[in-house]
CSV table of C-alpha atoms in Angstrom, one decimal:
chain,number,residue,atom,x,y,z
A,1,MET,CA,-8.0,-21.6,15.9
A,2,LYS,CA,-8.1,-21.5,19.7
A,3,THR,CA,-11.3,-21.5,21.7
A,4,ILE,CA,-12.9,-18.2,22.5
A,5,LYS,CA,-11.7,-18.4,26.1
A,6,GLN,CA,-8.1,-18.9,24.9
A,7,ILE,CA,-8.6,-15.9,22.6
A,8,LEU,CA,-9.8,-13.8,25.5
A,9,ARG,CA,-6.7,-14.7,27.5
A,10,LEU,CA,-4.5,-13.7,24.6
A,11,TYR,CA,-6.4,-10.4,24.3
A,12,GLN,CA,-6.2,-9.7,28.0
A,13,GLY,CA,-2.5,-10.6,27.9
A,14,GLY,CA,-1.8,-7.8,25.4
A,15,GLU,CA,-1.5,-9.9,22.2
A,16,ILE,CA,-1.8,-7.8,19.0
A,17,PHE,CA,-4.7,-8.5,16.6
A,18,THR,CA,-5.5,-7.3,13.1
A,19,ALA,CA,-9.2,-7.0,12.1
A,20,PHE,CA,-9.4,-6.9,8.3
A,21,ASP,CA,-11.9,-6.8,5.5
A,22,THR,CA,-11.8,-7.1,1.7
A,23,GLU,CA,-14.1,-5.7,-0.9
A,24,THR,CA,-14.2,-7.7,-4.1
A,25,THR,CA,-15.4,-7.8,-7.7
A,26,GLY,CA,-17.6,-10.8,-6.8
A,27,LEU,CA,-17.9,-13.9,-4.6
A,28,MET,CA,-15.6,-16.4,-6.4
A,29,ASN,CA,-12.0,-16.0,-5.4
A,30,LYS,CA,-10.8,-18.1,-8.3
A,31,THR,CA,-12.1,-15.6,-10.8
A,32,ASP,CA,-12.9,-12.4,-8.9
A,33,LYS,CA,-10.4,-10.0,-7.4
A,34,ILE,CA,-9.9,-7.8,-4.4
A,35,ILE,CA,-10.6,-4.1,-5.0
A,36,GLU,CA,-10.0,-2.8,-1.4
A,37,ILE,CA,-8.4,-4.0,1.8
A,38,GLY,CA,-8.8,-2.3,5.1
A,39,ALA,CA,-7.2,-3.4,8.3
A,40,VAL,CA,-7.1,-2.2,11.9
A,41,LYS,CA,-4.2,-3.4,14.2
A,42,PHE,CA,-5.2,-3.3,17.9
A,43,ASN,CA,-4.7,-4.7,21.3
A,44,LYS,CA,-6.6,-4.4,24.6
A,45,ASP,CA,-5.4,-0.8,24.9
A,46,GLY,CA,-6.8,0.4,21.6
A,47,ILE,CA,-6.0,0.9,18.0
A,48,ILE,CA,-2.3,0.7,17.1
A,49,ASP,CA,-2.4,1.3,13.4
A,50,LYS,CA,-4.5,1.2,10.2
A,51,PHE,CA,-4.0,0.0,6.7
A,52,SER,CA,-6.3,0.9,3.8
A,53,THR,CA,-6.0,0.9,0.1
A,54,LEU,CA,-8.1,0.6,-3.0
A,55,ILE,CA,-6.7,-1.9,-5.5
A,56,ASN,CA,-6.8,-1.9,-9.3
A,57,PRO,CA,-8.1,-5.5,-10.1
A,58,GLN,CA,-7.0,-5.1,-13.7
A,59,MET,CA,-10.5,-6.2,-14.8
A,60,PRO,CA,-13.8,-4.4,-15.0
A,61,ILE,CA,-15.8,-4.2,-11.7
A,62,PRO,CA,-19.2,-5.6,-12.3
A,63,PHE,CA,-22.1,-3.3,-11.6
A,64,CYS,CA,-23.5,-5.7,-9.0
A,65,ALA,CA,-20.3,-5.3,-7.0
A,66,THR,CA,-20.3,-1.5,-7.3
A,67,LYS,CA,-23.9,-1.6,-6.1
A,68,VAL,CA,-22.8,-3.3,-2.8
A,69,ASN,CA,-19.6,-1.4,-2.0
A,70,GLY,CA,-19.8,1.8,-4.1
A,71,ILE,CA,-16.4,1.2,-5.6
A,72,THR,CA,-16.3,2.1,-9.3
A,73,ASN,CA,-13.9,1.4,-12.2
A,74,GLN,CA,-12.9,5.1,-12.1
A,75,MET,CA,-12.0,4.9,-8.4
A,76,VAL,CA,-9.5,2.1,-8.9
A,77,ALA,CA,-8.1,3.1,-12.4
A,78,ASN,CA,-5.0,4.7,-11.0
A,79,GLU,CA,-4.7,2.6,-7.8
A,80,PRO,CA,-1.9,0.0,-7.2
A,81,THR,CA,-2.5,-3.6,-8.1
A,82,PHE,CA,-2.5,-6.4,-5.5
A,83,ALA,CA,1.1,-7.2,-6.5
A,84,GLN,CA,2.1,-3.7,-5.6
A,85,ILE,CA,0.5,-3.6,-2.2
A,86,CYS,CA,1.0,-7.3,-1.2
A,87,ASP,CA,4.2,-6.9,0.7
A,88,ASP,CA,3.0,-3.9,2.6
A,89,PHE,CA,-0.2,-5.8,3.7
A,90,LEU,CA,1.8,-8.9,4.7
A,91,ASP,CA,4.2,-6.7,6.7
A,92,PHE,CA,1.2,-5.0,8.4
A,93,ILE,CA,-0.4,-8.3,9.5
A,94,ASN,CA,2.9,-10.0,10.3
A,95,GLY,CA,3.0,-11.3,13.9
A,96,THR,CA,-0.6,-10.5,14.7
A,97,ILE,CA,-3.7,-12.7,15.1
A,98,LEU,CA,-6.1,-12.0,12.2
A,99,VAL,CA,-9.8,-11.2,12.9
A,100,ALA,CA,-12.4,-11.2,10.1
A,101,HIS,CA,-16.1,-11.5,9.8
A,102,ASN,CA,-16.6,-14.7,7.7
A,103,ALA,CA,-12.8,-15.2,7.8
A,104,ASN,CA,-12.8,-18.0,5.2
A,105,PHE,CA,-14.1,-15.5,2.6
A,106,ASP,CA,-11.5,-12.8,3.2
A,107,ILE,CA,-8.6,-15.2,3.7
A,108,GLY,CA,-9.7,-17.2,0.7
A,109,PHE,CA,-9.5,-14.0,-1.5
A,110,VAL,CA,-6.1,-13.0,-0.1
A,111,ASN,CA,-4.8,-16.5,-0.7
A,112,ALA,CA,-6.1,-16.6,-4.2
A,113,GLU,CA,-4.3,-13.3,-4.9
A,114,LEU,CA,-1.1,-14.6,-3.3
A,115,LEU,CA,-1.3,-17.8,-5.4
A,116,ARG,CA,-1.6,-15.7,-8.6
A,117,LEU,CA,1.7,-14.1,-7.6
A,118,ASN,CA,3.3,-17.5,-6.8
A,119,LYS,CA,3.5,-16.5,-3.2
A,120,SER,CA,2.8,-18.6,-0.1
A,121,GLU,CA,-0.8,-18.6,1.2
A,122,LEU,CA,-1.8,-17.4,4.6
A,123,LYS,CA,-2.1,-20.8,6.3
A,124,LYS,CA,-3.5,-21.9,9.6
A,125,PRO,CA,-2.0,-22.5,12.2
A,126,ASN,CA,0.9,-20.2,11.1
A,127,ILE,CA,-1.6,-17.4,10.5
A,128,PRO,CA,-4.2,-17.8,13.2
A,129,ALA,CA,-7.6,-16.2,12.4
A,130,VAL,CA,-10.6,-15.4,14.6
A,131,ASP,CA,-13.9,-15.5,12.8
A,132,THR,CA,-16.4,-13.0,14.4
A,133,LEU,CA,-19.2,-14.6,12.4
A,134,LYS,CA,-18.7,-18.0,13.9
A,135,ASN,CA,-18.0,-16.6,17.4
A,136,SER,CA,-21.1,-14.4,17.3
A,137,ARG,CA,-23.2,-17.5,16.4
A,138,LYS,CA,-21.8,-19.4,19.4
A,139,ILE,CA,-22.1,-16.5,21.9
A,140,TYR,CA,-25.5,-15.2,20.7
A,141,PRO,CA,-27.4,-18.3,19.3
A,142,GLU,CA,-30.7,-16.5,19.8
A,143,LEU,CA,-30.0,-13.7,17.3
A,144,GLY,CA,-30.6,-15.8,14.2
A,145,LYS,CA,-29.0,-13.2,12.0
A,146,TYR,CA,-25.2,-12.5,12.0
A,147,ASN,CA,-24.2,-10.2,9.1
A,148,LEU,CA,-21.8,-7.5,10.2
A,149,GLN,CA,-24.2,-4.6,9.9
A,150,PHE,CA,-26.9,-6.4,11.8
A,151,LEU,CA,-24.5,-7.2,14.7
A,152,ALA,CA,-23.2,-3.6,14.6
A,153,ASN,CA,-26.8,-2.3,15.0
A,154,GLU,CA,-27.6,-5.0,17.7
A,155,PHE,CA,-24.4,-4.0,19.7
A,156,CYS,CA,-24.8,-0.2,19.2
A,157,ILE,CA,-21.6,0.0,17.1
A,158,SER,CA,-21.5,3.0,14.7
A,159,VAL,CA,-21.2,2.2,11.0
A,160,GLU,CA,-19.8,5.1,9.0
A,161,SER,CA,-19.3,3.4,5.6
A,162,ALA,CA,-20.9,-0.1,5.3
A,163,HIS,CA,-19.2,-2.3,2.8
A,164,ARG,CA,-16.1,-0.2,2.7
A,165,ALA,CA,-13.1,-2.2,3.9
A,166,LEU,CA,-11.6,0.0,6.5
A,167,ASP,CA,-14.9,0.8,8.3
A,168,ASP,CA,-15.9,-2.8,8.1
A,169,ALA,CA,-12.6,-3.8,9.6
A,170,ARG,CA,-13.2,-1.3,12.5
A,171,VAL,CA,-16.7,-2.6,13.0
A,172,CYS,CA,-15.3,-6.2,13.0
A,173,MET,CA,-12.8,-5.2,15.7
A,174,GLU,CA,-15.6,-3.8,17.8
A,175,VAL,CA,-17.8,-6.9,17.3
A,176,PHE,CA,-14.8,-9.0,18.4
A,177,GLN,CA,-14.3,-6.8,21.5
A,178,HIS,CA,-18.0,-7.0,22.3
A,179,ASN,CA,-18.0,-10.8,21.9
A,180,LEU,CA,-15.0,-11.1,24.3
A,181,ALA,CA,-16.8,-8.9,26.8
A,182,HIS,CA,-19.9,-11.2,26.8
A,183,ILE,CA,-18.3,-14.6,27.1
A,184,LYS,CA,-20.1,-16.7,29.7
A,185,ASP,CA,-18.0,-18.7,32.1
């Protein structure tokens, strides 16, 4: 991906970004599945659109995952599968620069789901992605802690529903914007 200063120029020039987040059944994208995707499309002028859906993983959600994100088997029982929402999500992010907190995790899960459907992965540089975790570490090396909720608290960003995909995507967008506003020349 481009340097943070190049990203700042793209942002100031009106480029469209999409901050997104996934909630999953676990940490291993080869065996675990996405159970929620949230995305916020935005530019320097504000939010353009939002995308949010629960996803039926077609497998039981482990209790340890439910403990983190609050998503239960009952909540996803009648929701669409990833195959059913895939094209809508890809259309939503098309032509935008992706932003995620720990981007390799979220992109890795989306790619694993795409491969299960015999679809092409989101590949860099075709699908550029900005990682707010990596950028926060570079811009604020003194913090020592960089999880999304910690940064939100540190930067006075409101968190309405931690570990729910749409709110985490919005918080990620605001961390991204905060980072850009604090780049040192």
